[in-house]
Short mmCIF file of C-alpha atoms in Angstrom, two decimals:
data_model
loop_
_atom_site.label_atom_id
_atom_site.label_comp_id
_atom_site.label_asym_id
_atom_site.label_seq_id
_atom_site.Cartn_x
_atom_site.Cartn_y
_atom_site.Cartn_z
CA UNK A 1433 -0.27 0.14 -0.29
CA UNK A 1434 2.94 2.74 1.11
CA UNK A 1435 4.48 1.96 -2.27
CA UNK A 1436 1.51 2.36 -4.42
CA UNK A 1437 0.45 5.62 -2.62
CA UNK A 1438 4.51 7.19 -3.10
CA UNK A 1439 4.02 5.69 -6.96
CA UNK A 1440 0.57 7.75 -7.09
CA UNK A 1441 2.34 10.93 -5.26
CA UNK A 1442 5.26 10.60 -7.29
CA UNK A 1443 3.11 10.67 -10.83
CA UNK A 1444 0.65 13.22 -9.33
CA UNK A 1445 3.78 14.82 -8.78
CA UNK A 1446 5.00 14.85 -12.21
CA UNK A 1447 2.60 15.58 -13.62
CA UNK A 1448 2.18 18.98 -12.07
CA UNK A 1449 6.04 18.98 -12.53
CA UNK A 1450 5.34 18.88 -16.66
CA UNK A 1451 2.35 20.35 -17.20
CA UNK A 1452 3.12 22.76 -19.43
CA UNK A 1453 4.40 20.33 -21.69
CA UNK A 1454 0.78 18.34 -20.97
CA UNK A 1455 -0.98 21.72 -22.24
CA UNK A 1456 1.64 21.71 -25.08
CA UNK A 1457 -0.42 18.65 -26.67
CA UNK A 1458 -3.62 19.80 -26.50
CA UNK A 1459 -3.81 21.76 -29.75
CA UNK A 1460 -2.30 18.64 -31.60
CA UNK A 1461 -4.75 16.14 -29.99
CA UNK A 1462 -7.61 18.28 -30.79
CA UNK A 1463 -6.16 18.25 -34.57
CA UNK A 1464 -5.95 14.87 -34.31
CA UNK A 1465 -9.43 14.67 -33.04
CA UNK A 1466 -11.30 17.00 -35.21
CA UNK A 1467 -9.07 16.18 -38.85
CA UNK A 1468 -8.67 12.42 -37.99
CA UNK A 1469 -10.86 10.62 -35.95
CA UNK A 1470 -14.37 12.79 -36.12
CA UNK A 1471 -14.07 11.66 -39.97
CA UNK A 1472 -13.69 8.66 -39.71
CA UNK A 1473 -17.82 8.61 -38.74
CA UNK A 1474 -18.70 9.08 -42.70
CA UNK A 1475 -16.99 5.38 -43.18
CA UNK A 1476 -20.77 4.18 -42.41
CA UNK A 1477 -21.52 6.07 -46.20
CA UNK A 1478 -19.59 2.97 -48.19
CA UNK A 1479 -22.05 0.31 -46.46
CA UNK A 1480 -25.28 2.81 -47.50
CA UNK A 1481 -26.90 3.89 -50.32
CA UNK A 1482 -26.12 7.70 -48.94
CA UNK A 1483 -28.35 10.46 -50.00
CA UNK A 1484 -28.00 13.43 -48.42
CA UNK A 1485 -31.66 14.85 -47.19
CA UNK A 1486 -31.73 12.01 -45.59
CA UNK A 1487 -28.60 11.39 -44.18
CA UNK A 1488 -26.71 9.08 -41.94
CA UNK A 1489 -29.43 7.63 -40.08
CA UNK A 1490 -32.52 8.20 -42.48
CA UNK A 1491 -29.94 6.71 -45.78
CA UNK A 1492 -30.88 2.88 -46.72
CA UNK A 1493 -28.57 -0.17 -45.76
CA UNK A 1494 -26.99 -1.65 -48.03
CA UNK A 1495 -23.84 -3.70 -46.92
CA UNK A 1496 -20.74 -4.64 -49.10
CA UNK A 1497 -22.48 -3.06 -52.26
CA UNK A 1498 -20.45 -0.84 -52.90
CA UNK A 1499 -17.27 -2.57 -52.82
CA UNK A 1500 -18.80 -5.85 -54.84
CA UNK A 1501 -18.60 -2.87 -57.65
CA UNK A 1502 -16.10 -1.86 -57.02
CA UNK A 1503 -13.88 -4.78 -57.48
CA UNK A 1504 -15.85 -6.02 -60.39
CA UNK A 1505 -15.65 -2.88 -62.21
CA UNK A 1506 -12.95 -3.39 -64.86
CA UNK A 1507 -11.77 -0.03 -64.12
CA UNK A 1508 -10.28 -1.18 -60.77
CA UNK A 1509 -7.21 -2.72 -61.86
CA UNK A 1510 -6.65 0.39 -64.26
CA UNK A 1511 -6.72 2.49 -61.30
CA UNK A 1512 -5.06 0.30 -58.74
CA UNK A 1513 -2.16 -0.27 -61.21
CA UNK A 1514 -1.99 3.31 -61.70
CA UNK A 1515 -1.75 4.01 -58.44
CA UNK A 1516 0.32 0.89 -57.06
CA UNK A 1517 3.46 2.42 -59.71
CA UNK A 1518 3.13 6.22 -58.86
CA UNK A 1519 3.65 4.89 -54.99
CA UNK A 1520 6.19 2.34 -56.24
CA UNK A 1521 8.26 4.78 -58.39
CA UNK A 1522 8.21 7.48 -55.29
CA UNK A 1523 9.27 5.30 -52.61
CA UNK A 1524 11.89 4.29 -54.92
CA UNK A 1525 13.64 7.49 -56.35
CA UNK A 1526 11.95 9.81 -54.02
CA UNK A 1527 11.87 8.65 -50.58
CA UNK A 1528 15.79 8.28 -50.82
CA UNK A 1529 16.34 11.51 -51.93
CA UNK A 1530 16.00 13.70 -48.91
CA UNK A 1531 18.40 11.08 -46.74
CA UNK A 1532 21.09 11.48 -49.50
CA UNK A 1533 20.59 14.93 -49.76
CA UNK A 1534 21.29 14.79 -46.34
CA UNK A 1535 24.19 13.28 -45.76
CA UNK A 1536 25.84 15.51 -48.59
CA UNK A 1537 24.44 18.48 -46.61
CA UNK A 1538 25.86 16.92 -43.43
CA UNK A 1539 29.46 17.30 -45.30
CA UNK A 1540 29.45 20.95 -45.71
CA UNK A 1541 31.65 22.22 -42.80
CA UNK A 1542 31.10 25.91 -44.05
CA UNK A 1543 27.77 26.86 -42.05
CA UNK A 1544 26.86 29.06 -44.16
CA UNK A 1545 27.28 28.20 -47.42
CA UNK A 1546 25.02 24.75 -45.29
CA UNK A 1547 22.42 27.64 -44.65
CA UNK A 1548 22.18 28.92 -47.27
CA UNK A 1549 21.70 25.68 -49.22
CA UNK A 1550 18.97 24.66 -46.98
CA UNK A 1551 17.20 27.46 -47.92
CA UNK A 1552 17.45 27.45 -51.21
CA UNK A 1553 15.91 23.54 -51.30
CA UNK A 1554 13.19 24.31 -48.69
CA UNK A 1555 11.55 26.80 -50.65
CA UNK A 1556 9.82 24.71 -53.01
CA UNK A 1557 7.85 22.94 -50.13
CA UNK A 1558 5.80 26.70 -49.66
CA UNK A 1559 4.71 26.74 -53.58
CA UNK A 1560 1.61 25.67 -54.59
CA UNK A 1561 1.19 22.57 -57.02
CA UNK A 1562 -0.50 25.35 -59.29
CA UNK A 1563 2.31 26.99 -59.28
CA UNK A 1564 4.80 24.21 -60.17
CA UNK A 1565 2.72 22.42 -62.49
CA UNK A 1566 2.82 26.15 -64.70
CA UNK A 1567 6.51 26.16 -64.35
CA UNK A 1568 6.67 22.80 -65.44
CA UNK A 1569 4.58 23.77 -68.30
CA UNK A 1570 7.30 26.53 -69.12
CA UNK A 1571 9.82 24.25 -69.21
CA UNK A 1572 8.16 21.46 -70.97
CA UNK A 1573 5.32 22.39 -73.57
CA UNK A 1574 5.81 21.90 -77.32
CA UNK A 1575 5.09 25.40 -77.96
CA UNK A 1576 8.10 27.25 -77.45
CA UNK A 1577 8.81 25.03 -73.86
CA UNK A 1578 12.60 25.99 -72.76
CA UNK A 1579 13.94 22.58 -72.38
CA UNK A 1580 11.70 21.62 -75.58
CA UNK A 1581 13.51 24.35 -77.55
CA UNK A 1582 16.61 23.49 -76.32
CA UNK A 1583 16.33 19.72 -77.21
CA UNK A 1584 15.21 21.06 -80.49
CA UNK A 1585 18.16 22.52 -81.30
CA UNK A 1586 20.25 20.06 -79.92
CA UNK A 1587 18.20 16.95 -81.97
CA UNK A 1588 15.83 18.47 -84.07
CA UNK A 1589 13.05 16.82 -83.06
CA UNK A 1590 10.73 17.71 -79.67
CA UNK A 1591 9.35 16.00 -76.66
CA UNK A 1592 5.75 15.65 -75.31
CA UNK A 1593 6.44 15.73 -71.96
CA UNK A 1594 3.07 16.84 -70.76
CA UNK A 1595 1.15 14.89 -73.11
CA UNK A 1596 2.66 11.55 -73.83
CA UNK A 1597 1.54 8.47 -71.76
CA UNK A 1598 5.21 7.08 -71.43
CA UNK A 1599 6.44 10.73 -69.52
CA UNK A 1600 4.07 11.24 -67.53
CA UNK A 1601 5.40 9.10 -64.65
CA UNK A 1602 8.46 10.78 -64.63
CA UNK A 1603 7.16 13.86 -64.74
CA UNK A 1604 4.99 13.92 -61.34
CA UNK A 1605 8.22 11.72 -59.42
CA UNK A 1606 10.22 14.45 -60.57
CA UNK A 1607 7.86 17.17 -59.48
CA UNK A 1608 7.08 15.71 -56.35
CA UNK A 1609 11.25 15.15 -55.79
CA UNK A 1610 11.96 18.69 -56.61
CA UNK A 1611 9.07 20.56 -54.62
CA UNK A 1612 9.69 18.27 -51.43
CA UNK A 1613 13.27 16.83 -51.15
CA UNK A 1614 14.42 19.68 -49.12
CA UNK A 1615 11.87 20.15 -46.67
CA UNK A 1616 11.90 16.07 -46.53
CA UNK A 1617 15.82 16.31 -44.97
CA UNK A 1618 15.02 18.62 -42.06
CA UNK A 1619 14.21 15.08 -40.03
CA UNK A 1620 17.36 13.28 -40.97
CA UNK A 1621 19.27 16.56 -40.78
CA UNK A 1622 18.37 16.53 -36.62
CA UNK A 1623 19.32 12.96 -36.32
CA UNK A 1624 22.43 13.62 -37.94
CA UNK A 1625 23.35 16.22 -34.91
CA UNK A 1626 23.21 13.23 -32.45
CA UNK A 1627 25.57 11.18 -34.00
CA UNK A 1628 28.67 11.48 -31.60
CA UNK A 1629 31.98 13.16 -33.59
CA UNK A 1630 34.46 11.56 -31.31
CA UNK A 1631 33.04 7.97 -33.61
CA UNK A 1632 33.92 10.43 -36.77
CA UNK A 1633 38.05 10.87 -34.99
CA UNK A 1634 38.52 6.91 -34.30
CA UNK A 1635 37.75 6.49 -37.67
CA UNK A 1636 39.94 9.03 -39.02
CA UNK A 1637 42.27 7.24 -36.88
CA UNK A 1638 41.84 3.91 -38.18
CA UNK A 1639 42.10 5.28 -41.67
CA UNK A 1640 38.70 5.85 -42.30
CA UNK A 1641 38.15 8.05 -45.64
CA UNK A 1642 34.37 9.86 -46.20
CA UNK A 1643 32.66 7.19 -47.41
CA UNK A 1644 33.75 3.92 -45.36
CA UNK A 1645 32.36 7.02 -42.43
CA UNK A 1646 28.95 7.51 -44.26
CA UNK A 1647 28.74 3.74 -44.97
CA UNK A 1648 29.49 2.54 -41.27
CA UNK A 1649 28.69 5.97 -38.78
CA UNK A 1650 26.55 8.05 -40.02
CA UNK A 1651 24.13 5.81 -41.65
CA UNK A 1652 23.59 3.09 -38.52
CA UNK A 1653 23.12 6.09 -36.86
CA UNK A 1654 20.29 7.36 -38.34
CA UNK A 1655 19.08 4.15 -39.54
CA UNK A 1656 16.05 3.70 -36.82
CA UNK A 1657 15.00 7.18 -38.62
CA UNK A 1658 14.81 6.05 -41.78
CA UNK A 1659 13.07 2.46 -40.81
CA UNK A 1660 10.65 4.93 -38.60
CA UNK A 1661 9.77 7.41 -40.93
CA UNK A 1662 9.96 4.06 -43.98
CA UNK A 1663 6.78 2.59 -42.02
CA UNK A 1664 4.81 6.01 -41.61
CA UNK A 1665 5.53 6.36 -45.46
CA UNK A 1666 4.16 3.55 -46.16
CA UNK A 1667 0.96 4.81 -44.48
CA UNK A 1668 0.12 6.79 -47.53
CA UNK A 1669 1.48 4.61 -49.85
CA UNK A 1670 -2.14 4.71 -52.06
CA UNK A 1671 -2.36 8.51 -51.53
CA UNK A 1672 -0.79 9.59 -55.07
CA UNK A 1673 -1.70 13.40 -54.34
CA UNK A 1674 -5.13 14.59 -55.90
CA UNK A 1675 -3.94 17.77 -56.81
CA UNK A 1676 -0.89 17.05 -58.60
CA UNK A 1677 -2.38 14.48 -60.69
CA UNK A 1678 -5.52 16.40 -61.27
CA UNK A 1679 -3.21 19.06 -62.69
CA UNK A 1680 -1.61 17.12 -64.98
CA UNK A 1681 -4.14 14.70 -66.28
CA UNK A 1682 -4.93 15.26 -69.93
CA UNK A 1683 -6.71 13.18 -72.21
CA UNK A 1684 -3.61 11.57 -74.00
CA UNK A 1685 -2.50 10.14 -70.35
CA UNK A 1686 -4.95 9.46 -68.60
CA UNK A 1687 -4.55 5.98 -69.05
CA UNK A 1688 -1.84 5.97 -67.05
CA UNK A 1689 -2.68 9.11 -64.91
CA UNK A 1690 -6.08 8.26 -63.50
CA UNK A 1691 -5.29 7.28 -59.61
CA UNK A 1692 -7.56 6.21 -56.69
CA UNK A 1693 -7.83 10.13 -55.69
CA UNK A 1694 -9.21 11.35 -59.18
CA UNK A 1695 -11.79 8.58 -59.51
CA UNK A 1696 -12.72 9.29 -55.65
CA UNK A 1697 -13.19 13.23 -57.04
CA UNK A 1698 -15.17 12.19 -60.07
CA UNK A 1699 -17.42 10.24 -58.39
CA UNK A 1700 -17.89 11.60 -55.37
CA UNK A 1701 -18.20 15.62 -55.76
CA UNK A 1702 -19.25 15.75 -59.76
CA UNK A 1703 -21.17 12.36 -59.92
CA UNK A 1704 -22.74 12.44 -56.70
CA UNK A 1705 -22.04 8.78 -55.56
CA UNK A 1706 -21.01 9.46 -52.11
CA UNK A 1707 -21.03 5.93 -51.26
CA UNK A 1708 -19.23 4.52 -54.09
CA UNK A 1709 -16.34 7.08 -53.65
CA UNK A 1710 -16.20 6.27 -49.52
CA UNK A 1711 -15.85 2.56 -50.28
CA UNK A 1712 -12.74 3.58 -52.82
CA UNK A 1713 -11.63 5.78 -50.01
CA UNK A 1714 -11.97 2.92 -46.99
CA UNK A 1715 -10.15 0.37 -49.55
CA UNK A 1716 -6.91 2.81 -49.32
CA UNK A 1717 -6.88 2.93 -45.90
CA UNK A 1718 -7.72 -0.45 -45.10
CA UNK A 1719 -4.43 -1.21 -48.02
CA UNK A 1720 -2.40 1.59 -45.89
CA UNK A 1721 -3.22 -0.05 -42.37
CA UNK A 1722 -2.02 -3.64 -43.59
CA UNK A 1723 1.29 -1.78 -44.73
CA UNK A 1724 2.01 -0.32 -41.19
CA UNK A 1725 1.12 -3.08 -39.28
CA UNK A 1726 3.31 -5.42 -41.51
CA UNK A 1727 6.37 -2.91 -41.55
CA UNK A 1728 6.07 -2.38 -38.23
CA UNK A 1729 5.84 -6.29 -37.30
CA UNK A 1730 9.18 -6.60 -40.01
CA UNK A 1731 11.32 -4.39 -38.73
CA UNK A 1732 10.59 -5.17 -34.85
CA UNK A 1733 11.08 -9.19 -36.11
CA UNK A 1734 15.16 -7.36 -37.31
CA UNK A 1735 15.31 -6.23 -33.98
CA UNK A 1736 14.73 -2.74 -35.18
CA UNK A 1737 12.43 0.29 -33.33
CA UNK A 1738 8.70 -0.04 -34.84
CA UNK A 1739 6.60 2.90 -34.74
CA UNK A 1740 4.16 0.77 -31.82
#
């Protein structure tokens, strides 16, 4: 009894001592409650024939009718293929890019120059996708596009980057890297500050060069951060980004550019098929949940720290 009282008094004292830290948690908790958990109530639309004038309680239940329709729709395989390939390319080419850039920035010894480079690569994150697509149009269009004019001067031909289906995924992934790679380095640079500098000194004394130091010291030091961010990335694996894809779509590249996000917009907002679009969104969420749980299990199985 005495030990329980002591533990209770200690926890109360710790709570009072750190009360302002708990107060700082309130905005984050409210954000997740309002924008993440409360909207989950709308998932019941996926099992209803939802009518706005009847509401959630008045709309008739149809069970898994919309999921059967989704999986039997010939367009489902096309949507899944397009979404999966874009997500896979982003994972393969975009995810390692901030790590590589953070390692390069970490090798810069002049702090003023390093901060200048960081500022430059952070700026694209704050540029809207409308502006990014506009810049791409200026560079890549076959009608006086800067890059296409240069290619024409060298080869005598122009490439329809914006219309050709073969170039669609390359342009999308390139835009994603240019816009977000700098912002993605923040967490990795923060993790690199925790690396013990004495390890580098010991490695230099043993004759290790820069590459050896990166491979045997730097990368192992941030390995747990990389794995955690990879698991979190899998949670949004099928979220390819509606705005970017929507702005880049054209009749000539729609066969490879139509993804779940644009499909939900078309069916849900334009055609008013709210229940069907909710079923599509729920399918994406279930896939993301399975990927996160599986990746977390594998990480722990190999002795790494998971998300939970």
